[in-house]
Structures are given as C-alpha cells and as structure tokens.
Amino acid sequence: MARQSAHDGGSTPHVLREYALIADGERGALIGPRGDIGWLCVPTWHDGAVFSALLGGEGEYVVRPSGQRFTWGGYYEADTLIWRSRWVTTGGIIECREALAFPGDRHTAVLLRRVLAVDGDAQVSVGLDVAADFGAHPMQQIGHQDGIRTLRAGSLQVRWSGAPAAHHRGGRLEAVLDVPAGQHHDLVLELGDRPLPDEVPDPDRLWERTEQAWHDTVPPIDGSLADRDSRHAYAVLRGLTSASGGMVAAATTGLPERAEQGRNYDYRYCWIRDQCYAGQAVAAAGPLPLLDDAVGFVSDRLLADGPDLKPAYTVGGGRVPDETTLDLPGYPGADARTGNWVNDQFQLDNFGEALLLLAAADRHDRLDREHWQAADIAVSAIERRWREPDAGIWELHNEHWAHSRLICAAGLRAIAATAPVPQSAQWSSLADLLVTDTARGCVHRTGRWQRAPGDDRVDAALLLPAIRGALPAADPRTTRTVAAVRSELGRDGYVYRFRQDERPLADAEGAFLLCGFLMALAEHHQGHQVDAVRWFERNRAACGSPALFTEEFDVVEHQLRGNLPQAFVHALLLESAHQLARPQPPQH
C-alpha cells in the first residue's frame, strides 16, 4: 500500500481530464492539478515507474502552493509540451513551468520545474520520493554537497538540485521554497541508468535548449479547420515518439476503459496500426519529420519479421513482454498491469495499413529502395495470409473480419497507384480479389458491410476502407455502411465501435473517439461537409483541460476513459482537421 503523502491528498489520483503530459520522446510524466507528478517511467517508456502514485504505488514529486487555498489551471506553451501549472491563491498567482529536457536521452531523464511568482510573493511546498520499479526500490541518499543531493533508487542514479534545505521526512525529501514577487526558482531532477555527468546542468541552458528544440520540431501547420489543435496534436505525437522512430500508443498502463470490467491494458509500446495512422495523418499535413519516423520504424519491422509481423513492439523494436499484474492497488476501478498479450495475435490489417503509410509517403517522394522492399514484403504477406482468420482491429477472437481484408485491399490499391506497371497490375488485381471475396460473406441483407460472415452487426471500423480507397465513396455498400453507422452507432455526436449486446450503447462502453473522427472523414468523403464538421467539432471537444484525449469518452459522465494520451486519437484529429478543410470532389 502506498505511503500517505505528507501533502494533503497528494497520493489520491485525479480524474484523467485533469492530467497534463510532459514528454521528451523517451518517456512521459503526468502532472496533476495539485502539482503532483504521479507517473514517470525511467529510463524508457516501458520500464518500471519511479513515480507510480497514479496506480497507488510509491513515488511522487510534488510542487504546490504552501499554506494557502488555491484554484488550479494551466496551459501548454504554444506548439510545445512545456506545461505551466497555474494556481490562483488567496495571496497572489503562482506558476510552475514543467518539462522533460527535450530532446530526451534514452538513458537519462532530466525533469525541469521552474516556480514563478507571477503576482505577489510565492511560497511552495516541495516533496520528492523516487521509488524505482513501481516502488520496489526506495531512494537512498549517497551524498549532499553545495545544496545538491546525490541519490540512488535500485539501479538508477539520481541527482536533485534546487532544494538545498530539503529534509527527510517519512522516506521523502521535503522543503518549503520562498520566491519573491517577479522572480523564479529552478528545480532540476536527473534520473539515469548510467553514471550522470560530473557537471550539474545549468537550468537556464536546459530551458533554452528545450524551448528551441520544440520550436524546431513542431512545424507551422496551417490551413486546417483547427490549426492550433493540429499543432498541439503533432506535439503530442512527437512527445510520444522515440529517437528510434517508434511511437508508443500511450504513456500509461492500467487505466480502465470501464470500471471493474477487466478492460485495462498496457499501451506503453508501439502498435504498428497506430504508427501507420500517425504517419498517414502527418502526411495529410505535409512531408513532416514524423512521417519519416513512422515509415522507418514500420519498414524496419517488416524487413525484420516479414509475414510474421507482430502487432506491437517496444520502442527499440523488441518483443512486448507478456502481461503481468503488479502488486499495487491500481487506478480506481482496475488492477495494475504491465506487458501485453498482443504477441499471441495475428492482425492482418497491419499489412494493409503499412502499404497505406508507404503510399502516403511516396506521394511526398519519401521512399527509398529499402522502403519499397518493405512494401513488397507487405504485399507478399497479404497474398500468403489473407485467407487466415485474424484478431482484427479491435483485437478480439480470430475471425474473417471484413475490415481486415478490405483495408488490405485499400493498401494494395494505394501502393499500386505509385508502383511500376507489372507490380501495379498484379497488386490491383489482388485488391479486386479481396473485395470480391469479402463481399461473398460480409454484405448484410440491407446492402451494407457487416463485421464478418457469421456476425451481421455494423462496425464503425468499416467506415475506413472506403475512406482509404478500397472502393468508391458512391458504391452502395459504402453509402449504406455510412448510414448504418450514423443511425445505429452514433449518439449525441459521438460514435461507438459496435453494439456489444442488448444494453444501450453507453452502458456497454464509452464512445470511441477514433470512430468519431472516422465518421467526420466518412461524411466528408460523401460530400456532406456540414455533417462532417459537426462530428469533428463534437469529438474535438471530448478532451480534458490540457487538450489530451484518451481512447474512450464516457458520454454520460463526460469523463475520459483509458490510457492517456491515446496517440491515434490525436493522429485522427490532425488528419481530419486537414482533410475537412479541403473540398471533396462530387461523388459518382
């Protein structure tokens, strides 16, 4: 059981809409409204947490107003993941500028916190408790010289500067800082699995480098329906993307989609499908660096594993560890889990998504010889395995899912459009075969697509193949599928994946934000521009104060559900913001 924080309520988790993310590509931290960093894994995304209060574990880093009542707010500095916690107190206004030094080093995390006395003198309480590997290894002080603490936590080396008067209390280091009006005070925390540099870093230089790196990284995206949100989405995707090019699906693990339903997973890994969604979204905005990252990571995995491509990998391209349950209380409503059973699954649609990504990159002239080899491998894998049942986009039981085969057809058509003539004809012919064969068992009696030969339900994922070009927008199966998703799965401007059972949709699961943005794209694809914008705007608003999205949105309680932030939702916001700003030609 976690130690009670010396600061009132510090170890109590918040609703997800109140957390902000800071990230440097190699790891990410969640900051709550009371200045509590309750989540950070070191050295990389999928390693053990040093701050795990989010899941009821040990470890936390708190900076908050001391001895005063306060209200909370905050905001990201434009086009960065530099967060400013802002507290209006009974005596003035205090801000804390927060960032992980960017770009990150995979072996060492550097956490920057700058307290600013914006209006009046500021007094803040500070508490530090580093507990490595989800609390298994508490911190131990090694040295204290010139106000700088040298610590260890398991195999991690830790150094903390900026709190020279901190004292030990209940296993924590605690201090009270006084900052005169108009001044600031810096705290720098370094954590690494290798020896730290001899020289203590200068916070001014770290802040300057981090600001400049973010401004160099996030491009001046414009011309979309929501330029600021598009740039923020790009910043989130960049923050989740390692130097390897691998983008984690989310920064966290074990956050429940539904309380006490057993639906909580570890998303601190790179899903091929999510990576492809992100790359295609970035391609819609232009030939931006994250496109090359996505193409490189996915191509490397295809070249390495071919038809045995796994659904997910670590950021280093390694095997995702099997799922285990941590001996922690977990986020309320779920147990705490690490790892994922995704290795046991075959997901056919990943090959189609990879081809769609490569085709999008080729339209920007971003493919080289090895990328085309990866495309050949993906096509060969489809030829070899398309008749096999697979787990599908929703990672369920093995079935001949219509979406999986149709999205492969879309990928084949897209890559055929840019391939040499002999390959182009062969790949187009294979796409025709997939569509024809899928139609034999997956067209509902009403003329729309259904999930599988033995499952006649409509599925919001079936919007995607036509959006991606598997068949025309005007095809009756397309138009009837859009109409069926709209009427059967759309509620209050949100979209659910599929009907789970006889319960009302909102009782079975949250609205799926990915599907809401797909609905916006589908309406646009049909030429229904006003309807498209309505879906877009409704789902764009389903975020917390820091404009971060989870996988699901609880329409009844207006709460975020699932791991935070969910990368593919930010990707589809970015894509739909750009696609909806472009006129759609009339459909025939």
Coordinates of C-alpha atoms in Angstrom, one line a residue:
M1 CA 0.0 0.0 0.0
A2 CA 1.3 3.5 -0.9
R3 CA 2.6 5.7 1.8
Q4 CA 0.3 8.7 2.5
S5 CA 1.8 11.9 1.1
A6 CA 2.8 14.5 3.7
H7 CA 1.0 16.9 1.5
D8 CA -2.8 16.7 1.9
G9 CA -4.3 14.5 -0.8
G10 CA -1.1 14.1 -2.8
S11 CA -1.4 10.4 -3.4
T12 CA -5.1 10.5 -4.4
P13 CA -5.4 10.1 -8.2
H14 CA -7.4 12.6 -10.2
V15 CA -9.9 12.1 -13.0
L16 CA -8.0 11.8 -16.2
R17 CA -9.2 15.1 -17.7
E18 CA -7.1 17.0 -15.2
Y19 CA -3.7 15.5 -16.0
A20 CA -1.2 17.2 -18.3
L21 CA 1.6 15.3 -20.1
I22 CA 5.2 16.3 -20.4
A23 CA 7.3 14.1 -22.6
D24 CA 10.7 14.0 -24.4
G25 CA 10.3 11.1 -26.8
E26 CA 11.8 8.5 -24.5
R27 CA 9.4 8.8 -21.6
G28 CA 6.5 10.8 -20.3
A29 CA 5.2 12.2 -17.0
L30 CA 1.7 13.0 -15.9
I31 CA 1.2 16.1 -13.8
G32 CA -2.0 16.6 -11.7
P33 CA -3.7 19.8 -10.7
R34 CA -2.1 19.9 -7.2
G35 CA 1.4 19.9 -8.7
D36 CA 1.8 16.2 -8.2
I37 CA 3.8 14.2 -10.8
G38 CA 2.3 10.8 -10.1
W39 CA 3.6 8.9 -13.2
L40 CA 7.0 8.6 -14.8
C41 CA 8.8 5.5 -16.1
V42 CA 12.6 5.6 -16.4
P43 CA 14.7 5.1 -18.3
T44 CA 12.2 4.4 -21.1
W45 CA 8.5 4.2 -21.7
H46 CA 8.0 0.5 -20.8
D47 CA 10.5 0.4 -17.9
G48 CA 9.4 0.5 -14.2
A49 CA 7.9 3.7 -12.9
V50 CA 9.8 5.9 -10.4
F51 CA 6.6 7.8 -9.7
S52 CA 3.6 5.4 -9.6
A53 CA 1.1 7.1 -7.3
L54 CA -1.3 7.1 -10.3
L55 CA -1.6 3.3 -9.7
G56 CA -1.5 3.5 -5.9
G57 CA 2.3 2.9 -5.8
E58 CA 5.2 4.6 -4.2
G59 CA 7.0 7.6 -5.7
E60 CA 5.8 11.1 -6.4
Y61 CA 7.2 14.6 -7.0
V62 CA 5.1 17.5 -5.7
V63 CA 5.4 21.2 -6.1
R64 CA 2.3 23.2 -4.9
P65 CA 1.3 26.4 -3.1
S66 CA 2.0 26.1 0.6
G67 CA -0.3 27.2 3.4
Q68 CA -2.9 28.8 1.1
R69 CA -6.1 27.9 -0.5
F70 CA -5.8 27.9 -4.3
T71 CA -7.6 27.1 -7.5
W72 CA -5.9 25.3 -10.4
G73 CA -5.4 26.0 -14.1
G74 CA -2.7 25.5 -16.6
Y75 CA -1.7 25.6 -20.3
Y76 CA 0.8 24.5 -22.8
E77 CA 3.2 27.0 -24.2
A78 CA 2.4 27.3 -27.9
D79 CA 3.4 24.3 -30.0
T80 CA 5.3 22.5 -27.2
L81 CA 4.9 20.0 -24.4
I82 CA 6.1 22.6 -21.9
W83 CA 3.3 22.8 -19.4
R84 CA 2.5 25.7 -17.0
S85 CA 0.7 24.7 -13.9
R86 CA -1.1 27.9 -12.6
W87 CA -2.5 28.5 -9.2
V88 CA -4.5 31.4 -8.1
T89 CA -4.1 31.6 -4.3
T90 CA -5.5 33.8 -1.6
G91 CA -2.3 35.9 -1.8
G92 CA -1.5 36.0 -5.5
I93 CA -0.7 33.9 -8.6
I94 CA 2.0 31.2 -8.8
E95 CA 3.0 29.2 -11.9
C96 CA 5.3 26.2 -12.2
R97 CA 6.8 25.7 -15.6
E98 CA 7.3 22.0 -16.3
A99 CA 9.1 20.0 -18.9
L100 CA 11.3 17.0 -19.6
A101 CA 14.5 18.3 -21.1
F102 CA 14.0 17.9 -24.9
P103 CA 15.0 16.1 -27.0
G104 CA 15.4 13.2 -24.5
D105 CA 18.3 10.9 -24.0
R106 CA 17.2 7.3 -23.7
H107 CA 19.4 6.6 -20.7
T108 CA 18.8 9.8 -18.7
A109 CA 15.6 11.7 -17.9
V110 CA 16.0 15.4 -16.8
L111 CA 12.9 16.9 -15.3
L112 CA 12.7 20.7 -15.1
R113 CA 10.4 22.6 -12.8
R114 CA 10.6 26.4 -12.5
V115 CA 8.5 28.1 -9.9
L116 CA 7.4 31.6 -10.9
A117 CA 6.0 34.2 -8.5
V118 CA 3.7 35.8 -11.1
D119 CA 1.7 38.1 -8.7
G120 CA 3.0 38.6 -5.2
D121 CA 5.5 36.6 -3.2
A122 CA 5.2 32.8 -3.7
Q123 CA 5.7 30.1 -1.1
V124 CA 5.5 26.5 -2.3
S125 CA 5.9 23.1 -0.7
V126 CA 8.1 20.5 -2.4
G127 CA 8.2 16.8 -1.9
L128 CA 10.3 14.2 -3.7
D129 CA 10.0 10.5 -3.3
V130 CA 11.8 8.5 -6.0
A131 CA 10.8 4.8 -5.8
A132 CA 12.2 2.8 -8.7
D133 CA 10.5 -0.2 -10.4
F134 CA 6.9 0.7 -9.2
G135 CA 8.1 1.3 -5.6
A136 CA 10.3 -1.8 -5.2
H137 CA 13.4 0.3 -4.7
P138 CA 13.1 3.4 -2.5
M139 CA 15.6 6.2 -2.8
Q140 CA 18.8 6.3 -0.7
Q141 CA 20.9 9.4 -0.2
I142 CA 24.6 8.9 -1.3
G143 CA 25.8 12.5 -0.9
H144 CA 24.8 16.1 -0.2
Q145 CA 27.2 18.9 -1.3
D146 CA 26.6 22.5 -2.1
G147 CA 22.8 22.0 -1.9
I148 CA 22.9 19.1 -4.4
R149 CA 21.6 15.7 -3.4
T150 CA 23.0 12.6 -4.9
L151 CA 20.7 9.6 -4.6
R152 CA 20.1 6.0 -5.7
A153 CA 17.0 4.1 -6.3
G154 CA 17.7 0.5 -7.3
S155 CA 19.9 0.6 -10.4
L156 CA 19.0 4.2 -11.1
Q157 CA 21.3 7.2 -10.3
V158 CA 19.5 10.3 -9.2
R159 CA 20.6 13.9 -8.6
W160 CA 18.4 16.7 -7.4
S161 CA 19.4 20.4 -7.3
G162 CA 17.5 23.5 -6.3
A163 CA 16.3 22.5 -2.8
P164 CA 19.3 22.8 -0.6
A165 CA 17.3 23.0 2.7
A166 CA 15.3 19.9 1.9
H167 CA 15.0 17.5 4.9
H168 CA 14.0 13.8 5.2
R169 CA 10.5 13.0 6.4
G170 CA 8.8 9.7 6.2
G171 CA 11.1 8.4 3.4
R172 CA 10.7 11.7 1.4
L173 CA 12.7 14.8 0.8
E174 CA 10.6 17.9 1.7
A175 CA 11.2 21.6 1.5
V176 CA 9.4 24.9 1.5
L177 CA 10.6 27.4 -1.1
D178 CA 10.1 31.2 -0.9
V179 CA 10.2 33.1 -4.2
P180 CA 10.0 36.9 -4.2
A181 CA 7.4 38.6 -6.5
G182 CA 8.6 38.6 -10.1
Q183 CA 11.3 36.1 -9.5
H184 CA 11.7 32.4 -10.3
H185 CA 13.3 29.3 -8.7
D186 CA 14.6 26.2 -10.5
L187 CA 14.5 22.6 -9.5
V188 CA 16.3 20.0 -11.7
L189 CA 15.9 16.3 -11.2
E190 CA 18.1 13.8 -13.1
L191 CA 17.5 10.1 -13.3
G192 CA 19.5 7.6 -15.3
D193 CA 20.6 4.1 -15.7
R194 CA 24.2 5.2 -16.4
P195 CA 26.6 7.5 -14.4
L196 CA 25.4 11.1 -14.5
P197 CA 27.7 13.8 -15.9
D198 CA 30.1 15.3 -13.4
E199 CA 28.9 18.7 -14.1
V200 CA 25.5 19.7 -12.7
P201 CA 23.4 21.1 -15.6
D202 CA 22.6 24.8 -15.8
P203 CA 18.8 25.2 -15.7
D204 CA 18.8 28.3 -17.9
R205 CA 20.7 26.4 -20.6
L206 CA 18.4 23.4 -20.3
W207 CA 15.3 25.6 -20.7
E208 CA 16.8 27.5 -23.6
R209 CA 17.7 24.2 -25.4
T210 CA 14.3 22.6 -24.7
E211 CA 12.3 25.7 -25.9
Q212 CA 14.4 25.9 -29.1
A213 CA 14.1 22.1 -29.8
W214 CA 10.3 22.2 -29.5
H215 CA 10.1 25.3 -31.8
D216 CA 12.4 23.5 -34.3
T217 CA 10.4 20.3 -34.1
V218 CA 6.7 21.4 -34.4
P219 CA 6.2 22.9 -37.8
P220 CA 4.0 25.9 -38.5
I221 CA 0.9 23.8 -39.5
D222 CA -1.8 25.9 -41.0
G223 CA -4.7 25.7 -43.5
S224 CA -6.7 23.2 -41.4
L225 CA -10.0 23.5 -39.6
A226 CA -8.2 23.8 -36.3
D227 CA -4.6 25.0 -36.7
R228 CA -3.7 25.3 -33.0
D229 CA -5.2 21.9 -32.2
S230 CA -3.4 20.4 -35.2
R231 CA 0.0 21.7 -33.9
H232 CA -0.8 20.5 -30.4
A233 CA -1.7 17.1 -31.8
Y234 CA 1.6 17.0 -33.7
A235 CA 3.5 18.0 -30.5
V236 CA 1.8 15.1 -28.6
L237 CA 2.7 12.6 -31.3
R238 CA 6.3 13.9 -31.3
G239 CA 6.5 13.7 -27.5
L240 CA 5.4 10.0 -27.7
T241 CA 8.0 9.2 -30.5
S242 CA 11.4 7.8 -29.6
A243 CA 14.6 8.6 -31.4
S244 CA 14.1 5.1 -32.9
G245 CA 11.0 6.4 -34.7
G246 CA 8.8 4.2 -32.6
M247 CA 5.7 5.9 -31.2
V248 CA 4.1 4.5 -28.1
A249 CA 0.3 4.1 -28.2
A250 CA 0.0 5.9 -24.8
A251 CA 2.2 7.0 -21.9
T252 CA 0.5 4.9 -19.3
T253 CA -0.7 1.4 -18.3
G254 CA -3.6 0.0 -16.4
L255 CA -6.1 2.9 -16.7
P256 CA -9.5 1.4 -17.1
E257 CA -11.9 1.7 -20.1
R258 CA -14.8 0.6 -17.8
A259 CA -14.6 0.2 -14.1
E260 CA -14.3 -3.4 -12.8
Q261 CA -14.6 -4.8 -16.3
G262 CA -11.1 -6.1 -16.7
R263 CA -10.5 -3.9 -19.7
N264 CA -7.3 -2.1 -18.7
Y265 CA -4.1 -2.6 -20.7
D266 CA -0.5 -1.6 -21.1
Y267 CA -0.1 0.8 -24.0
R268 CA 3.5 1.9 -23.5
Y269 CA 4.5 0.1 -26.7
C270 CA 4.5 0.8 -30.4
W271 CA 1.4 -0.6 -32.2
I272 CA 2.1 -0.9 -36.0
R273 CA -1.5 0.2 -36.8
D274 CA -1.3 3.3 -34.5
Q275 CA 2.1 4.1 -36.1
C276 CA 0.6 3.9 -39.5
Y277 CA -2.4 6.1 -38.5
A278 CA 0.0 8.7 -37.2
G279 CA 2.2 8.6 -40.3
Q280 CA -0.8 9.0 -42.6
A281 CA -2.2 11.8 -40.5
V282 CA 1.1 13.7 -40.7
A283 CA 1.2 13.0 -44.5
A284 CA -2.1 14.8 -44.8
A285 CA -0.4 17.9 -43.3
G286 CA 2.8 17.7 -45.4
P287 CA 6.1 15.8 -45.7
L288 CA 6.9 16.4 -42.0
P289 CA 9.6 14.6 -39.9
L290 CA 7.2 12.3 -38.1
L291 CA 6.2 10.8 -41.4
D292 CA 9.8 9.6 -41.9
D293 CA 9.9 8.3 -38.4
A294 CA 6.8 6.2 -39.0
V295 CA 7.9 4.9 -42.3
G296 CA 11.3 4.0 -40.9
F297 CA 10.0 2.1 -37.9
V298 CA 7.3 0.2 -39.8
S299 CA 9.6 -0.7 -42.7
D300 CA 12.3 -2.0 -40.3
R301 CA 9.8 -4.2 -38.6
L302 CA 8.6 -5.6 -42.0
L303 CA 12.1 -6.2 -43.2
A304 CA 12.9 -8.0 -39.9
D305 CA 9.8 -10.1 -39.4
G306 CA 8.1 -10.2 -42.8
P307 CA 4.8 -12.1 -42.8
D308 CA 5.2 -12.8 -39.0
L309 CA 5.0 -9.1 -38.3
K310 CA 3.8 -8.6 -34.7
P311 CA 1.0 -6.2 -33.9
A312 CA 3.2 -4.2 -31.4
Y313 CA 6.9 -3.8 -30.4
T314 CA 8.9 -1.9 -27.8
V315 CA 10.3 1.4 -29.0
G316 CA 13.6 -0.4 -29.7
G317 CA 11.8 -2.9 -31.9
G318 CA 11.9 -5.7 -29.4
R319 CA 9.3 -8.1 -28.1
V320 CA 6.5 -6.8 -26.0
P321 CA 6.7 -8.6 -22.6
D322 CA 3.7 -10.8 -21.6
E323 CA 1.1 -9.3 -19.4
T324 CA 1.6 -9.5 -15.6
T325 CA -0.3 -7.9 -12.7
L326 CA 1.5 -5.6 -10.4
D327 CA 1.1 -5.8 -6.6
L328 CA -0.4 -2.3 -6.5
P329 CA -3.9 -1.0 -5.7
G330 CA -4.2 0.2 -9.3
Y331 CA -6.2 3.2 -10.6
P332 CA -9.7 3.1 -9.1
G333 CA -11.8 0.6 -11.0
A334 CA -8.9 -1.6 -12.3
D335 CA -5.9 -3.6 -11.3
A336 CA -2.4 -2.5 -12.3
R337 CA -0.9 -4.4 -15.3
T338 CA 2.3 -4.3 -17.3
G339 CA 3.0 -6.1 -20.6
N340 CA 0.5 -7.2 -23.2
W341 CA -0.7 -10.5 -24.7
V342 CA -0.6 -8.9 -28.2
N343 CA 2.3 -11.1 -29.3
D344 CA -0.1 -14.0 -29.5
Q345 CA -2.3 -12.3 -32.1
F346 CA -2.2 -12.1 -35.9
Q347 CA -3.7 -8.8 -37.2
L348 CA -4.0 -8.9 -41.0
D349 CA -5.0 -5.3 -41.4
N350 CA -1.5 -4.1 -40.3
F351 CA -0.1 -5.1 -43.7
G352 CA -2.7 -3.0 -45.4
E353 CA -2.1 -0.1 -43.1
A354 CA 1.6 -0.4 -43.8
L355 CA 1.0 -0.1 -47.5
L356 CA -1.2 2.9 -47.0
L357 CA 1.5 4.5 -45.0
L358 CA 4.2 3.8 -47.6
A359 CA 1.9 5.0 -50.4
A360 CA 1.3 8.3 -48.5
A361 CA 5.0 8.7 -48.0
D362 CA 5.7 8.1 -51.7
R363 CA 3.2 10.9 -52.7
H364 CA 5.7 13.1 -50.8
D365 CA 8.7 11.4 -52.5
R366 CA 9.9 10.0 -49.2
L367 CA 10.5 6.3 -50.1
D368 CA 13.9 4.7 -50.8
R369 CA 14.9 1.2 -52.0
E370 CA 14.5 -0.4 -48.6
H371 CA 11.1 1.1 -48.1
W372 CA 10.0 -0.4 -51.4
Q373 CA 11.4 -3.8 -50.3
A374 CA 9.2 -3.4 -47.2
A375 CA 6.2 -2.8 -49.5
D376 CA 7.0 -6.0 -51.4
I377 CA 7.1 -7.9 -48.2
A378 CA 3.8 -6.5 -47.0
V379 CA 2.1 -7.4 -50.4
S380 CA 3.6 -10.9 -50.2
A381 CA 2.3 -11.3 -46.6
I382 CA -1.2 -10.4 -47.8
E383 CA -1.0 -12.8 -50.7
R384 CA 0.1 -15.6 -48.3
R385 CA -2.2 -14.9 -45.3
W386 CA -5.4 -13.1 -46.3
R387 CA -7.5 -16.2 -46.1
E388 CA -6.5 -16.8 -42.4
P389 CA -8.7 -15.6 -39.6
D390 CA -7.2 -12.8 -37.6
A391 CA -7.8 -10.8 -34.4
G392 CA -8.8 -7.7 -36.3
I393 CA -8.6 -4.0 -35.4
W394 CA -10.3 -4.5 -32.1
E395 CA -8.0 -7.4 -31.1
L396 CA -10.8 -9.8 -30.4
H397 CA -11.2 -13.6 -31.2
N398 CA -9.9 -14.8 -34.6
E399 CA -12.4 -14.3 -37.4
H400 CA -12.5 -13.5 -41.1
W401 CA -13.1 -9.8 -40.3
A402 CA -14.3 -7.7 -43.2
H403 CA -12.4 -4.7 -42.1
S404 CA -9.1 -6.6 -42.1
R405 CA -9.5 -7.7 -45.7
L406 CA -10.9 -4.5 -47.1
I407 CA -8.2 -2.4 -45.5
C408 CA -5.6 -4.7 -47.2
A409 CA -7.4 -4.0 -50.5
A410 CA -7.2 -0.3 -49.8
G411 CA -3.4 -0.6 -49.1
L412 CA -2.9 -2.6 -52.3
R413 CA -4.7 0.0 -54.4
A414 CA -2.8 2.8 -52.8
I415 CA 0.6 1.3 -53.4
A416 CA -0.3 0.1 -56.8
A417 CA -1.0 3.6 -57.9
T418 CA 2.6 4.5 -57.5
A419 CA 4.3 1.2 -58.3
P420 CA 5.8 0.1 -61.7
V421 CA 3.4 -1.2 -64.2
P422 CA 3.8 -5.0 -63.8
Q423 CA 3.5 -4.8 -60.0
S424 CA 0.7 -2.2 -60.2
A425 CA -1.5 -4.5 -62.3
Q426 CA -0.8 -7.5 -60.0
W427 CA -1.5 -5.6 -56.8
S428 CA -4.6 -4.0 -58.2
S429 CA -5.8 -7.5 -59.2
L430 CA -5.2 -8.8 -55.7
A431 CA -7.1 -5.9 -54.3
D432 CA -10.1 -6.7 -56.5
L433 CA -9.9 -10.4 -55.4
L434 CA -10.0 -9.3 -51.7
V435 CA -13.0 -7.1 -52.2
T436 CA -14.9 -9.7 -54.2
D437 CA -14.2 -12.5 -51.8
T438 CA -15.1 -10.4 -48.7
A439 CA -18.4 -9.4 -50.4
R440 CA -19.4 -13.0 -50.6
G441 CA -19.9 -13.4 -46.9
C442 CA -19.8 -9.9 -45.4
V443 CA -22.5 -7.9 -47.2
H444 CA -25.6 -7.5 -45.0
R445 CA -29.1 -8.2 -46.4
T446 CA -29.6 -4.4 -46.3
G447 CA -26.6 -3.9 -48.6
R448 CA -24.1 -2.5 -46.1
W449 CA -20.9 -4.2 -44.9
Q450 CA -21.1 -6.4 -41.9
R451 CA -18.4 -7.4 -39.5
A452 CA -17.8 -11.0 -40.5
P453 CA -19.5 -13.9 -42.3
G454 CA -21.1 -15.0 -39.1
D455 CA -21.5 -11.6 -37.5
D456 CA -24.1 -9.3 -39.1
R457 CA -23.5 -6.3 -36.9
V458 CA -22.3 -3.0 -38.3
D459 CA -18.9 -1.8 -37.1
A460 CA -17.5 1.7 -37.2
A461 CA -14.2 0.4 -38.4
L462 CA -16.0 -0.5 -41.7
L463 CA -16.0 3.3 -42.5
L464 CA -12.3 3.2 -43.0
P465 CA -11.8 1.0 -46.1
A466 CA -13.8 3.4 -48.3
I467 CA -12.1 6.4 -46.8
R468 CA -8.8 4.8 -47.8
G469 CA -9.9 3.8 -51.3
A470 CA -10.8 0.2 -51.1
L471 CA -13.9 1.0 -53.0
P472 CA -15.6 4.2 -54.2
A473 CA -17.5 6.6 -52.0
A474 CA -20.5 6.2 -54.2
D475 CA -20.5 2.4 -54.0
P476 CA -23.9 1.4 -52.5
R477 CA -22.1 -0.7 -49.9
T478 CA -20.2 2.4 -48.8
T479 CA -23.1 4.7 -48.6
R480 CA -25.3 2.2 -46.7
T481 CA -22.5 1.5 -44.3
V482 CA -22.1 5.2 -43.5
A483 CA -25.8 5.5 -43.0
A484 CA -25.9 2.4 -40.7
V485 CA -23.0 3.6 -38.5
R486 CA -24.7 7.0 -38.3
S487 CA -28.0 5.6 -37.2
E488 CA -27.0 2.5 -35.2
L489 CA -23.8 3.6 -33.6
G490 CA -24.0 7.4 -33.5
R491 CA -25.3 9.0 -30.3
D492 CA -25.2 12.7 -29.3
G493 CA -22.5 13.4 -31.8
Y494 CA -20.3 10.5 -30.8
V495 CA -19.7 7.1 -32.3
Y496 CA -19.4 3.7 -30.7
R497 CA -17.4 0.8 -32.2
F498 CA -20.1 -1.7 -32.5
R499 CA -23.1 -2.9 -30.4
Q500 CA -21.8 -5.2 -27.7
D501 CA -25.1 -6.6 -26.6
E502 CA -28.7 -5.5 -26.0
R503 CA -27.7 -2.8 -23.5
P504 CA -27.8 0.8 -24.5
L505 CA -24.5 1.7 -26.2
A506 CA -23.3 4.0 -23.4
D507 CA -23.9 1.2 -20.8
A508 CA -21.5 -1.2 -22.6
E509 CA -18.5 1.1 -23.3
G510 CA -17.5 4.6 -23.9
A511 CA -17.8 6.4 -27.2
F512 CA -14.7 5.6 -29.3
L513 CA -13.1 8.9 -30.2
L514 CA -11.2 7.4 -33.1
C515 CA -14.5 6.4 -34.6
G516 CA -15.9 9.9 -34.1
F517 CA -13.2 11.3 -36.3
L518 CA -13.6 8.5 -38.8
M519 CA -17.2 9.5 -39.1
A520 CA -16.2 13.0 -39.8
L521 CA -13.9 11.8 -42.6
A522 CA -16.6 9.5 -43.9
E523 CA -19.2 12.3 -44.1
H524 CA -16.6 14.4 -45.9
H525 CA -15.9 11.6 -48.2
Q526 CA -19.6 11.5 -49.1
G527 CA -19.7 15.2 -49.7
H528 CA -21.7 16.0 -46.5
Q529 CA -19.4 18.9 -45.4
V530 CA -21.7 20.4 -42.7
D531 CA -22.3 17.0 -41.1
A532 CA -18.6 16.2 -41.2
V533 CA -17.7 19.4 -39.4
R534 CA -20.4 18.7 -36.8
W535 CA -18.8 15.3 -36.0
F536 CA -15.4 16.8 -36.0
E537 CA -16.2 19.6 -33.6
R538 CA -18.1 17.3 -31.2
N539 CA -15.3 14.9 -30.8
R540 CA -12.6 17.6 -30.8
A541 CA -14.2 18.9 -27.5
A542 CA -14.0 15.4 -25.8
C543 CA -10.7 16.2 -24.0
G544 CA -9.6 17.5 -20.7
S545 CA -8.3 20.9 -19.8
P546 CA -4.8 20.2 -21.3
A547 CA -6.4 19.1 -24.6
L548 CA -5.4 15.5 -24.2
F549 CA -7.5 12.6 -25.4
T550 CA -8.0 9.1 -24.2
E551 CA -9.3 6.2 -26.2
E552 CA -12.9 6.5 -25.0
F553 CA -15.2 9.2 -23.8
D554 CA -17.9 8.5 -21.2
V555 CA -20.8 10.4 -22.7
V556 CA -22.9 10.1 -19.5
E557 CA -20.3 11.3 -17.1
H558 CA -18.3 13.4 -19.5
Q559 CA -15.1 11.7 -18.4
L560 CA -12.1 10.3 -20.2
R561 CA -11.6 6.6 -20.1
G562 CA -8.5 4.5 -20.8
N563 CA -4.8 5.2 -21.1
L564 CA -3.5 8.8 -21.5
P565 CA -2.9 10.3 -24.0
Q566 CA -4.1 7.9 -26.8
A567 CA -1.9 8.6 -29.8
F568 CA -4.2 7.5 -32.5
V569 CA -7.0 9.9 -31.4
H570 CA -4.6 12.8 -31.7
A571 CA -3.5 11.5 -35.1
L572 CA -7.0 11.3 -36.5
L573 CA -7.8 14.8 -35.2
L574 CA -4.7 16.0 -37.1
E575 CA -5.8 14.2 -40.3
S576 CA -9.4 15.2 -40.2
A577 CA -8.6 18.8 -39.4
H578 CA -6.7 18.9 -42.7
Q579 CA -8.9 16.7 -44.9
L580 CA -12.1 18.5 -43.9
A581 CA -10.5 21.9 -44.9
R582 CA -10.2 20.6 -48.5
P583 CA -13.1 20.5 -50.9
Q584 CA -14.3 17.0 -51.7
P585 CA -15.0 16.4 -55.4
P586 CA -18.5 15.3 -56.3
Q587 CA -19.0 11.5 -56.0
H588 CA -20.3 9.5 -59.0

